[in-house]
C-alpha positions as a LaTeX table, in Angstrom:
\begin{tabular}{lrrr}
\hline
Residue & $x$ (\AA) & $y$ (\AA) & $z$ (\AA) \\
\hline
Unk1 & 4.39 & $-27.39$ & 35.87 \\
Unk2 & 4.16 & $-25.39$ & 32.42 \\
Unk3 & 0.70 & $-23.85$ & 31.14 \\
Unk4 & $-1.36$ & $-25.58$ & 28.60 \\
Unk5 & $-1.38$ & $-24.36$ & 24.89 \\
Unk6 & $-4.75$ & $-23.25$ & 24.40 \\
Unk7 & $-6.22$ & $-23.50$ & 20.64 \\
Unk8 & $-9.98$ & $-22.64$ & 21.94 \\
Unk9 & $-11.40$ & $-21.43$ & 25.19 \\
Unk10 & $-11.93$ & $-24.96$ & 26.95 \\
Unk11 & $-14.98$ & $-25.93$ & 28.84 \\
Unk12 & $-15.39$ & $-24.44$ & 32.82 \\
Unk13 & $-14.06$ & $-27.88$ & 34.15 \\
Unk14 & $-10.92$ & $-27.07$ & 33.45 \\
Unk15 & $-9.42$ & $-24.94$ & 36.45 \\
Unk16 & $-6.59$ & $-23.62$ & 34.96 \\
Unk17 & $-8.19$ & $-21.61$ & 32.55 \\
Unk18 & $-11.36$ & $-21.08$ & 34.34 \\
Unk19 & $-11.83$ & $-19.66$ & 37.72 \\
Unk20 & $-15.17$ & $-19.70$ & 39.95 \\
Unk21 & $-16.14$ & $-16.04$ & 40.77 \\
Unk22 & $-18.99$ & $-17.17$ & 42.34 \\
Unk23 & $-22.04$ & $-19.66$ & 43.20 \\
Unk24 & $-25.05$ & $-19.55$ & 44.79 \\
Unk25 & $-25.72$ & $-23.14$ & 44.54 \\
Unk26 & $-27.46$ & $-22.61$ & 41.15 \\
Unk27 & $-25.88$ & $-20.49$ & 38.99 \\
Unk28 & $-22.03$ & $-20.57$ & 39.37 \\
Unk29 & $-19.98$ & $-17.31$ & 37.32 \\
Unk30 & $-16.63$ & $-18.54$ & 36.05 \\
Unk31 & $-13.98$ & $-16.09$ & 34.49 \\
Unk32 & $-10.88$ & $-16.51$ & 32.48 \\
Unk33 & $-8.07$ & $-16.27$ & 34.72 \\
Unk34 & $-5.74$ & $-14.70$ & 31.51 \\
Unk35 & $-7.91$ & $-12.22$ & 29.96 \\
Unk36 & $-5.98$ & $-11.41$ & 27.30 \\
Unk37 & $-5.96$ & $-15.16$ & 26.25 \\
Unk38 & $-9.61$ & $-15.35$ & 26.52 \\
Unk39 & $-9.38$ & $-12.24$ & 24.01 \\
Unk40 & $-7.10$ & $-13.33$ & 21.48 \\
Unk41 & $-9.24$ & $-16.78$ & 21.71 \\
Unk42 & $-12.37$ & $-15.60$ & 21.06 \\
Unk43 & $-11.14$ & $-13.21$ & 18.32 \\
Unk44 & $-9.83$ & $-16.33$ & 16.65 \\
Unk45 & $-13.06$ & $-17.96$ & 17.11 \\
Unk46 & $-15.04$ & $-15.33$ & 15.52 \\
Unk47 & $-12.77$ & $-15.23$ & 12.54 \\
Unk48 & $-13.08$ & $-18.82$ & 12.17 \\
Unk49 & $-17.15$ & $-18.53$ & 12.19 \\
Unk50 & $-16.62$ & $-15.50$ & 9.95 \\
Unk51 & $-14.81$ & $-17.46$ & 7.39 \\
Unk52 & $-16.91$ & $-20.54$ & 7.39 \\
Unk53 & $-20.30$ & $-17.92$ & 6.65 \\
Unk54 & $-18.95$ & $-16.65$ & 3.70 \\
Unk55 & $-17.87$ & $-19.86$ & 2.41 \\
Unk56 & $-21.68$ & $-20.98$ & 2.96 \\
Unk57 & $-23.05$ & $-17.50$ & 1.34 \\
Unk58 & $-20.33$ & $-18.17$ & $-1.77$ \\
Unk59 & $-22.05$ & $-21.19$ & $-2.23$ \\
Unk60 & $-25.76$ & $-20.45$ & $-1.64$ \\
Unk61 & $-25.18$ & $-17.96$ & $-4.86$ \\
Unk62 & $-24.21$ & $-20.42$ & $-7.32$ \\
\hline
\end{tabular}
């Protein structure tokens, strides 16, 4: 079975990205089982929220 291609961190239902640290019936702590992926992930992320605020302040200045 190959690994997904991840283009965002996907939600905690999916189990081969995520993994359950633990639970105490009410709070569950899930972790990236490729941290460097996670990384690189929400690096791109931030860019991409980066990019779309200056596009909005560009605008706002008009």
């Amino acid at each position: 079975m190959s690994k997904p291609t991840y283009t965002s961190i996907p939600p905690t239902t999916d189990t081969v990205y995520w993994m359950l640290k633990s639970s105490d019936g009410k709070t569950s702590i899930y972790v990236p089982r490729d941290r460097d992926l996670d990384r690189q992930l929400k690096i791109k992320f931030q860019a991409e929220v980066a990019a779309r605020t200056s596009i909005k302040r560009k605008k706002e200045h008009r």
